[in-house]
CSV table of C-alpha atoms in Angstrom, one decimal:
chain,number,residue,atom,x,y,z
A,135,MET,CA,12.4,-13.1,6.8
A,136,GLY,CA,15.4,-11.1,5.5
A,137,ARG,CA,17.0,-8.4,7.6
A,138,MET,CA,18.6,-5.2,6.3
A,139,LEU,CA,20.6,-5.5,3.1
A,140,ARG,CA,24.2,-4.6,3.6
A,141,GLU,CA,26.6,-4.1,0.7
A,142,ILE,CA,30.2,-4.8,1.7
A,143,VAL,CA,32.9,-3.2,-0.5
A,144,CYS,CA,36.3,-4.9,-0.2
A,145,GLY,CA,39.6,-3.5,-1.4
A,146,ALA,CA,42.9,-5.4,-1.6
A,147,ALA,CA,46.2,-3.6,-1.1
A,148,LEU,CA,49.0,-4.6,-3.6
A,149,VAL,CA,52.4,-5.0,-1.7
A,150,THR,CA,55.7,-5.2,-3.6
A,151,ALA,CA,59.0,-6.7,-2.4
A,152,GLY,CA,62.3,-4.9,-2.9
A,153,VAL,CA,65.1,-6.2,-5.2
A,154,ALA,CA,67.8,-8.4,-3.5
A,155,CYS,CA,71.5,-7.3,-3.9
A,156,ALA,CA,74.6,-9.6,-4.0
A,157,PRO,CA,77.2,-9.1,-1.3
A,158,PRO,CA,80.1,-6.7,-2.2
A,159,ASP,CA,82.9,-9.4,-2.6
A,160,ALA,CA,80.8,-11.9,-4.4
A,161,PRO,CA,81.0,-12.4,-8.1
A,162,GLU,CA,78.5,-10.2,-10.0
A,163,ALA,CA,75.2,-12.0,-10.2
A,164,ALA,CA,72.1,-11.5,-12.4
A,165,PRO,CA,69.8,-9.1,-10.6
A,166,ALA,CA,67.0,-10.9,-8.7
A,167,ARG,CA,63.6,-10.7,-10.4
A,168,ALA,CA,61.3,-8.4,-8.6
A,169,ARG,CA,58.7,-10.4,-6.6
A,170,VAL,CA,55.2,-9.3,-6.0
A,171,ALA,CA,53.5,-10.5,-2.8
A,172,PRO,CA,50.3,-12.3,-3.5
A,173,ALA,CA,47.2,-10.2,-2.9
A,174,PRO,CA,45.4,-11.3,0.3
A,175,GLN,CA,42.4,-13.5,-0.2
A,176,VAL,CA,39.3,-11.4,0.3
A,177,ALA,CA,35.7,-12.8,0.2
A,178,PRO,CA,33.8,-11.3,-2.6
A,179,ALA,CA,31.0,-8.9,-1.8
A,180,PRO,CA,27.6,-10.7,-1.6
A,181,PRO,CA,25.5,-10.4,-4.7
A,182,ALA,CA,22.7,-7.8,-4.6
A,183,ASP,CA,19.4,-9.2,-3.5
A,184,PRO,CA,17.6,-10.1,-6.7
A,185,ARG,CA,14.3,-9.2,-5.0
A,186,VAL,CA,15.3,-5.5,-4.8
A,187,CYS,CA,15.1,-3.7,-8.2
A,188,PRO,CA,18.1,-1.4,-9.2
A,189,LEU,CA,15.9,1.7,-9.0
A,190,LEU,CA,15.4,1.0,-5.2
A,191,ARG,CA,19.0,-0.1,-4.6
A,192,GLU,CA,20.2,3.2,-6.1
A,193,ALA,CA,17.7,5.5,-4.3
A,194,PRO,CA,19.1,8.1,-1.9
A,195,ALA,CA,19.7,6.6,1.5
A,196,ALA,CA,17.6,7.5,4.5
A,197,VAL,CA,19.2,10.2,6.6
A,198,ALA,CA,18.1,11.1,10.2
A,199,ALA,CA,16.6,14.6,10.5
A,200,VAL,CA,18.3,16.9,13.0
A,201,ASP,CA,16.8,19.9,14.7
A,202,GLY,CA,20.0,22.0,14.4
A,203,GLY,CA,19.1,23.8,17.6
A,204,ALA,CA,15.7,24.9,16.2
A,205,ASP,CA,12.5,24.2,18.2
A,206,CYS,CA,9.5,22.5,16.8
A,207,PRO,CA,6.7,24.7,18.3
A,208,VAL,CA,4.1,21.9,18.4
A,209,ALA,CA,6.3,19.3,20.1
A,210,PRO,CA,5.2,20.0,23.7
A,211,ALA,CA,1.5,19.9,22.7
A,212,VAL,CA,2.1,16.6,21.0
A,213,ARG,CA,3.9,15.1,23.9
A,214,ALA,CA,1.0,16.1,26.2
A,215,ALA,CA,-1.7,14.8,23.8
A,216,LEU,CA,0.1,11.4,23.5
A,217,ALA,CA,0.0,11.1,27.2
A,218,ARG,CA,-3.7,11.6,27.4
A,219,ASP,CA,-6.4,8.9,27.3
A,220,ALA,CA,-8.4,10.6,24.6
A,221,LEU,CA,-9.0,14.0,22.9
A,222,SER,CA,-12.3,15.4,21.7
A,223,GLU,CA,-12.9,15.7,18.0
A,224,ASP,CA,-12.3,19.5,18.2
A,225,GLU,CA,-9.1,19.1,20.1
A,226,LEU,CA,-7.8,16.5,17.6
A,227,ALA,CA,-8.7,18.7,14.6
A,228,ALA,CA,-6.9,21.6,16.2
A,229,LEU,CA,-3.8,19.6,16.9
A,230,ARG,CA,-3.7,18.3,13.3
A,231,GLY,CA,-3.8,21.8,12.0
A,232,ASP,CA,-1.0,22.9,14.4
A,233,ILE,CA,1.1,19.9,13.4
A,234,GLU,CA,0.6,20.6,9.7
A,235,ARG,CA,1.6,24.3,10.0
A,236,ALA,CA,4.6,23.5,12.2
A,237,VAL,CA,5.9,20.8,9.9
A,238,ALA,CA,5.4,23.0,6.8
A,239,GLY,CA,7.3,25.8,8.5
A,240,GLN,CA,10.2,23.9,10.1
A,241,PRO,CA,10.1,20.5,8.4
A,242,GLU,CA,13.5,19.1,9.5
A,243,ALA,CA,13.3,20.4,13.1
A,244,CYS,CA,9.8,19.0,13.4
A,245,VAL,CA,10.5,15.7,11.9
A,246,ALA,CA,13.4,15.3,14.4
A,247,ALA,CA,11.4,16.4,17.4
A,248,LEU,CA,8.1,14.7,16.6
A,249,GLY,CA,9.9,11.5,15.4
A,250,ARG,CA,11.4,11.2,18.9
A,251,GLU,CA,7.9,11.6,20.4
A,252,LEU,CA,6.6,8.8,18.2
A,253,ALA,CA,9.6,6.6,19.0
A,254,ALA,CA,8.7,6.8,22.6
A,255,ALA,CA,4.9,6.4,22.2
A,256,THR,CA,3.1,3.3,23.4
A,257,ASP,CA,-0.4,4.4,22.3
A,258,CYS,CA,-0.7,3.9,18.6
A,259,GLY,CA,-4.0,5.7,18.4
A,260,LEU,CA,-5.4,8.8,16.7
A,261,VAL,CA,-2.8,11.3,18.0
A,262,TYR,CA,-0.1,9.0,16.8
A,263,ASP,CA,-1.7,8.9,13.4
A,264,ALA,CA,-2.0,12.7,13.2
A,265,VAL,CA,1.6,13.1,13.9
A,266,ALA,CA,2.9,10.2,11.6
A,267,ILE,CA,0.8,11.2,8.6
A,268,ARG,CA,2.2,14.7,8.7
A,269,ILE,CA,5.8,14.0,9.3
A,270,LEU,CA,5.9,11.1,6.8
A,271,THR,CA,3.8,12.6,4.0
A,272,GLY,CA,4.1,16.3,4.3
A,273,ALA,CA,5.0,18.1,1.1
A,274,ALA,CA,7.8,20.0,2.8
A,275,VAL,CA,9.4,16.8,4.3
A,276,ASP,CA,12.6,15.4,2.8
A,277,PRO,CA,11.8,11.8,1.8
A,278,ARG,CA,15.2,10.8,3.3
A,279,HIS,CA,14.1,12.0,6.7
A,280,ALA,CA,10.7,10.4,6.5
A,281,ALA,CA,12.4,7.1,5.5
A,282,SER,CA,14.7,7.3,8.5
A,283,GLU,CA,11.7,7.6,10.8
A,284,LEU,CA,10.0,4.6,9.1
A,285,LEU,CA,13.1,2.5,9.8
A,286,ARG,CA,13.4,3.5,13.5
A,287,PRO,CA,12.4,0.6,15.6
A,288,ALA,CA,9.5,1.4,17.9
A,289,THR,CA,6.4,0.0,19.5
A,290,CYS,CA,4.2,1.6,16.9
A,291,GLN,CA,6.4,1.1,13.9
A,292,TRP,CA,3.7,-0.8,12.1
A,293,LYS,CA,1.4,2.1,12.5
A,294,ALA,CA,3.9,4.5,11.0
A,295,LEU,CA,3.9,2.4,7.9
A,296,ALA,CA,0.1,2.3,7.8
A,297,ALA,CA,0.2,6.2,8.0
A,298,LEU,CA,2.0,6.2,4.6
A,299,ARG,CA,-1.2,4.9,3.0
A,300,GLU,CA,-2.5,8.5,3.2
A,301,ALA,CA,0.3,9.6,1.0
A,302,THR,CA,-0.5,11.4,-2.3
A,303,THR,CA,2.9,11.2,-3.8
A,304,VAL,CA,5.5,8.4,-3.9
A,305,ASP,CA,9.3,8.6,-3.8
A,306,PRO,CA,11.9,5.8,-4.5
A,307,THR,CA,13.6,6.3,-1.0
A,308,ILE,CA,10.3,5.8,0.7
A,309,VAL,CA,9.6,2.8,-1.3
A,310,ALA,CA,13.0,1.4,-0.7
A,311,ALA,CA,12.6,1.7,3.1
A,312,VAL,CA,9.1,0.1,3.0
A,313,SER,CA,10.5,-2.7,0.8
A,314,LEU,CA,13.2,-3.3,3.3
A,315,LEU,CA,10.7,-3.6,6.2
A,316,THR,CA,8.8,-6.4,4.5
A,317,GLY,CA,11.6,-8.6,5.9
A,318,ASN,CA,11.3,-7.3,9.5
A,319,ALA,CA,11.3,-10.0,12.2
A,320,ASP,CA,8.2,-8.4,13.8
A,321,VAL,CA,5.2,-10.0,12.0
A,322,ASP,CA,3.0,-6.9,12.5
A,323,VAL,CA,5.7,-4.6,11.0
A,324,ALA,CA,6.4,-6.9,8.1
A,325,SER,CA,2.6,-7.3,7.3
A,326,SER,CA,2.0,-3.5,7.5
A,327,ALA,CA,5.0,-3.0,5.2
A,328,TRP,CA,3.6,-5.4,2.5
A,329,MET,CA,0.3,-3.6,2.7
A,330,THR,CA,1.9,-0.2,2.4
A,331,LEU,CA,4.2,-1.3,-0.4
A,332,GLY,CA,1.1,-2.3,-2.4
A,333,THR,CA,-0.5,1.1,-1.9
A,334,LEU,CA,2.7,2.9,-2.9
A,335,GLY,CA,2.7,0.8,-6.1
A,336,ARG,CA,-0.8,2.0,-7.0
A,337,LEU,CA,0.2,5.6,-6.2
A,338,ALA,CA,3.2,5.1,-8.5
A,339,ARG,CA,1.0,4.0,-11.3
A,340,GLU,CA,-1.4,6.9,-10.8
A,341,ALA,CA,1.7,9.2,-11.0
A,342,GLY,CA,3.0,7.5,-14.2
A,343,ALA,CA,6.2,6.3,-12.4
A,344,ASP,CA,6.4,3.2,-14.4
A,345,GLY,CA,9.8,2.2,-13.0
A,346,LEU,CA,8.5,2.2,-9.5
A,347,VAL,CA,5.4,0.3,-10.6
A,348,ALA,CA,7.6,-2.4,-12.0
A,349,CYS,CA,9.7,-2.6,-8.9
A,350,VAL,CA,6.7,-3.1,-6.6
A,351,GLU,CA,4.8,-5.5,-8.9
A,352,GLU,CA,7.8,-7.7,-9.6
A,353,ARG,CA,8.4,-8.0,-5.9
A,354,LEU,CA,4.9,-8.8,-5.1
A,355,ALA,CA,4.5,-11.4,-7.9
A,356,ALA,CA,7.7,-13.1,-7.0
A,357,GLU,CA,6.7,-13.4,-3.3
A,358,LEU,CA,3.2,-14.6,-4.2
A,359,ALA,CA,4.6,-17.3,-6.4
A,360,ASP,CA,7.1,-18.5,-3.7
A,361,ARG,CA,5.0,-18.3,-0.5
A,362,VAL,CA,2.8,-21.2,0.7
A,363,ASP,CA,2.6,-20.1,4.4
A,364,ALA,CA,0.1,-18.0,6.3
A,365,SER,CA,1.7,-14.8,5.1
A,366,GLN,CA,0.3,-15.4,1.6
A,367,GLY,CA,-3.0,-13.8,2.7
A,368,VAL,CA,-1.2,-10.6,3.5
A,369,LEU,CA,0.5,-10.7,0.1
A,370,ILE,CA,-2.8,-11.3,-1.7
A,371,ALA,CA,-4.2,-8.2,0.0
A,372,ALA,CA,-1.0,-6.2,-0.8
A,373,ALA,CA,-1.4,-7.2,-4.4
A,374,GLY,CA,-4.9,-5.9,-4.3
A,375,ASN,CA,-3.8,-2.6,-2.8
A,376,ALA,CA,-1.3,-2.3,-5.7
A,377,GLY,CA,-3.7,-3.3,-8.5
A,378,CYS,CA,-0.9,-5.6,-9.4
A,379,ARG,CA,-1.2,-6.6,-13.0
A,380,ARG,CA,1.8,-8.9,-12.9
A,381,CYS,CA,-0.1,-10.7,-10.1
A,382,GLY,CA,-3.3,-11.2,-12.2
A,383,ASP,CA,-2.9,-14.9,-13.0
A,384,LEU,CA,-2.1,-15.8,-9.4
A,385,LEU,CA,-5.0,-13.7,-8.0
A,386,HIS,CA,-7.5,-15.3,-10.5
A,387,ALA,CA,-6.3,-18.7,-9.4
A,388,GLU,CA,-6.8,-17.9,-5.8
A,389,ALA,CA,-10.3,-16.4,-6.5
A,390,ARG,CA,-11.2,-19.9,-7.8
A,391,GLY,CA,-9.6,-21.8,-5.0
A,392,ALA,CA,-11.1,-24.0,-2.3
A,393,ASP,CA,-10.3,-21.8,0.8
A,394,PRO,CA,-13.1,-19.4,1.3
A,395,ALA,CA,-11.0,-16.9,3.2
A,396,ARG,CA,-8.3,-16.8,0.6
A,397,ARG,CA,-11.0,-16.7,-2.1
A,398,ARG,CA,-12.5,-13.7,-0.6
A,399,LEU,CA,-9.2,-11.9,-0.3
A,400,ALA,CA,-8.4,-12.6,-3.9
A,401,VAL,CA,-11.9,-11.4,-5.1
A,402,ALA,CA,-11.3,-8.1,-3.3
A,403,ALA,CA,-7.7,-8.0,-4.8
A,404,LEU,CA,-9.2,-7.8,-8.2
A,405,ARG,CA,-10.8,-4.5,-7.6
A,406,PHE,CA,-8.1,-2.3,-9.2
A,407,LEU,CA,-7.5,-4.6,-12.2
A,408,PRO,CA,-9.2,-3.1,-15.3
A,409,ASP,CA,-9.2,-5.8,-18.0
A,410,GLU,CA,-12.2,-7.6,-19.3
A,411,ARG,CA,-11.2,-10.9,-17.6
A,412,ASP,CA,-11.1,-9.1,-14.3
A,413,VAL,CA,-14.6,-7.6,-14.5
A,414,GLU,CA,-16.0,-10.9,-15.8
A,415,ALA,CA,-14.4,-12.8,-13.0
A,416,LEU,CA,-16.2,-10.6,-10.5
A,417,CYS,CA,-19.5,-10.9,-12.3
A,418,GLN,CA,-19.1,-14.7,-12.3
A,419,VAL,CA,-18.6,-14.5,-8.5
A,420,LEU,CA,-21.9,-12.6,-8.2
A,421,ARG,CA,-23.7,-15.2,-10.3
A,422,ALA,CA,-22.3,-18.4,-9.0
A,423,GLU,CA,-20.5,-18.0,-5.6
A,424,PRO,CA,-22.5,-19.8,-2.8
A,425,ASP,CA,-20.9,-17.8,0.0
A,426,ALA,CA,-22.9,-14.5,0.5
A,427,PRO,CA,-20.0,-12.5,2.1
A,428,ILE,CA,-17.8,-13.4,-1.0
A,429,ARG,CA,-20.6,-12.2,-3.3
A,430,GLY,CA,-20.7,-9.0,-1.2
A,431,THR,CA,-17.0,-8.6,-1.7
A,432,ALA,CA,-17.3,-8.9,-5.5
A,433,ALA,CA,-20.1,-6.2,-5.4
A,434,PHE,CA,-17.8,-3.9,-3.4
A,435,ALA,CA,-14.8,-4.7,-5.8
A,436,LEU,CA,-16.9,-3.7,-8.9
A,437,ARG,CA,-17.3,-0.1,-7.7
A,438,HIS,CA,-13.5,0.5,-8.1
A,439,GLY,CA,-12.5,1.6,-11.6
A,440,ALA,CA,-14.3,3.1,-14.6
A,441,SER,CA,-13.3,0.6,-17.2
A,442,ARG,CA,-16.2,-1.4,-18.8
A,443,LEU,CA,-18.7,0.7,-16.8
A,444,GLU,CA,-21.7,-0.7,-18.7
A,445,ARG,CA,-20.8,-4.3,-17.9
A,446,ARG,CA,-20.1,-3.4,-14.1
A,447,LEU,CA,-23.5,-1.8,-13.8
A,448,GLN,CA,-25.3,-4.7,-15.6
A,449,CYS,CA,-23.8,-7.2,-13.1
A,450,LEU,CA,-24.6,-5.0,-10.2
A,451,PHE,CA,-28.1,-4.4,-11.3
A,452,GLU,CA,-28.7,-8.1,-11.6
A,453,THR,CA,-27.4,-8.6,-8.1
A,454,ALA,CA,-29.4,-5.8,-6.6
A,455,THR,CA,-32.6,-7.0,-8.1
A,456,GLU,CA,-32.2,-10.8,-7.9
A,457,ASP,CA,-29.8,-11.8,-5.1
A,458,ALA,CA,-31.5,-13.4,-2.0
A,459,ALA,CA,-29.1,-12.0,0.6
A,460,GLU,CA,-30.1,-8.6,1.8
A,461,SER,CA,-26.4,-7.7,2.7
A,462,VAL,CA,-25.3,-8.5,-0.9
A,463,VAL,CA,-28.1,-6.5,-2.4
A,464,HIS,CA,-27.1,-3.4,-0.3
A,465,ASP,CA,-23.5,-3.8,-1.3
A,466,ALA,CA,-24.5,-3.9,-5.0
A,467,ILE,CA,-26.7,-0.8,-4.6
A,468,ALA,CA,-23.9,1.1,-2.8
A,469,SER,CA,-21.5,0.2,-5.7
A,470,ILE,CA,-24.1,1.4,-8.2
A,471,ALA,CA,-24.4,4.7,-6.3
A,472,GLU,CA,-20.6,5.0,-6.2
A,473,LEU,CA,-20.4,4.6,-9.9
A,474,ALA,CA,-23.4,6.9,-10.5
A,475,ALA,CA,-21.4,9.8,-9.2
A,476,GLY,CA,-19.8,10.2,-12.6
A,477,SER,CA,-22.3,8.5,-14.8
A,478,GLU,CA,-25.9,9.2,-16.0
A,479,LEU,CA,-26.0,5.5,-16.8
A,480,GLY,CA,-25.3,4.8,-13.2
A,481,ILE,CA,-28.1,7.1,-12.0
A,482,GLY,CA,-30.5,5.4,-14.5
A,483,THR,CA,-29.5,2.0,-13.1
A,484,LEU,CA,-30.3,3.2,-9.6
A,485,VAL,CA,-33.7,4.2,-10.8
A,486,GLN,CA,-34.3,0.8,-12.4
A,487,VAL,CA,-33.3,-0.9,-9.1
A,488,GLY,CA,-35.8,1.4,-7.2
A,489,ARG,CA,-38.5,0.3,-9.5
A,490,SER,CA,-37.9,-3.5,-9.9
A,491,ALA,CA,-35.9,-4.9,-7.0
A,492,ALA,CA,-37.3,-8.0,-5.4
A,493,LEU,CA,-36.6,-6.9,-1.9
A,494,PRO,CA,-38.5,-3.9,-0.5
A,495,SER,CA,-35.4,-2.8,1.4
A,496,ALA,CA,-33.5,-2.8,-1.8
A,497,ARG,CA,-36.0,-0.4,-3.4
A,498,THR,CA,-35.8,1.8,-0.3
A,499,HIS,CA,-32.0,1.7,-0.4
A,500,ALA,CA,-31.9,2.7,-4.1
A,501,ALA,CA,-34.3,5.6,-3.4
A,502,ASP,CA,-32.1,6.8,-0.6
A,503,ALA,CA,-29.1,6.6,-2.8
A,504,LEU,CA,-30.8,8.7,-5.4
A,505,ARG,CA,-31.1,11.7,-3.0
A,506,ALA,CA,-27.4,12.4,-3.8
A,507,PHE,CA,-28.5,13.3,-7.3
A,508,ALA,CA,-32.1,14.5,-7.3
A,509,THR,CA,-34.7,16.1,-5.1
A,510,ASP,CA,-37.3,13.9,-3.4
A,511,ASP,CA,-40.0,15.1,-5.8
A,512,ALA,CA,-37.8,14.2,-8.8
A,513,ILE,CA,-37.0,10.8,-7.4
A,514,LEU,CA,-40.8,10.1,-6.9
A,515,ALA,CA,-41.4,11.1,-10.5
A,516,LEU,CA,-38.6,8.9,-11.8
A,517,LEU,CA,-39.7,5.9,-9.7
A,518,ASN,CA,-43.4,6.2,-10.6
A,519,ALA,CA,-42.9,7.0,-14.3
A,520,PRO,CA,-44.6,4.6,-16.7
């Protein structure tokens, strides 16, 4: 795996020699021609890594936050909480609120102080998450400071990267730092970076940041095409997080592959792809895949996205009413319920499952799902209507 990219800028000094003069008593001679010393041979700067797009190469560099003598008021409480074995839910909720307010009020001082606490932490649990999410994704935090914390080597560095998946905005400096960490020598850090890079790519698409989307997708597609080792599974999952359209052909090929584990990863990775071939591929898995967990994954994948809603619901209805595996049926009903949240057609599909599913547990599960949309009396009336 690659290490940090370094650009080396080399300059050569031009040195000129003086003009030689004839001795005083010698016959006058033609003046000697001025001579220029040859420029020293300097190795050219290495070419820019073609895997890193110009937008990321030109992003503002990470800069460490400094407290400037200011105190982060929540730092002592965070230090104490990180040293404890566990916090109650109420204590954790209160701490999250305190961290959020402190970071909003003194972002640089708190990123500096809390970053030091995270760098020293050995427990990568819920308290670590609470701190990392707020100093890496807080609206008041300078992305250059957040990127510096991401790049700081630490026991829980992989978890800091995972915290970014809670972000609601995306910045080129953050994406550049995460992209850099995909080459980390620590496999856990590199894997977490790939997964997070995928999530950031999807956030960029949702934000309309087409340049960042292209950067992330081109990187993922190139790596997927090149890798044949065990890390390809991580790349498939990362492409799924991104909804990587440039990776579509590779993901479809993997979804038809011989390896069940890779096939399941690829089926899940199709969940954010909106085209007809993507939805049809998932429907085909539900119809023909012999492995029940992979069919369940396809049912799960179909709940993501609103494109071709009628076709999604049709495939899920068939699965919920006909599949022999109870776990797959329940996955299909859960997906119908998810899609029903914004669709009367989805609610109607749930009603039809409740009426006609082959498995009694499926009818019960559908009726339970309908409680999010109607009263018990209304549900009974719908299910028993002629």
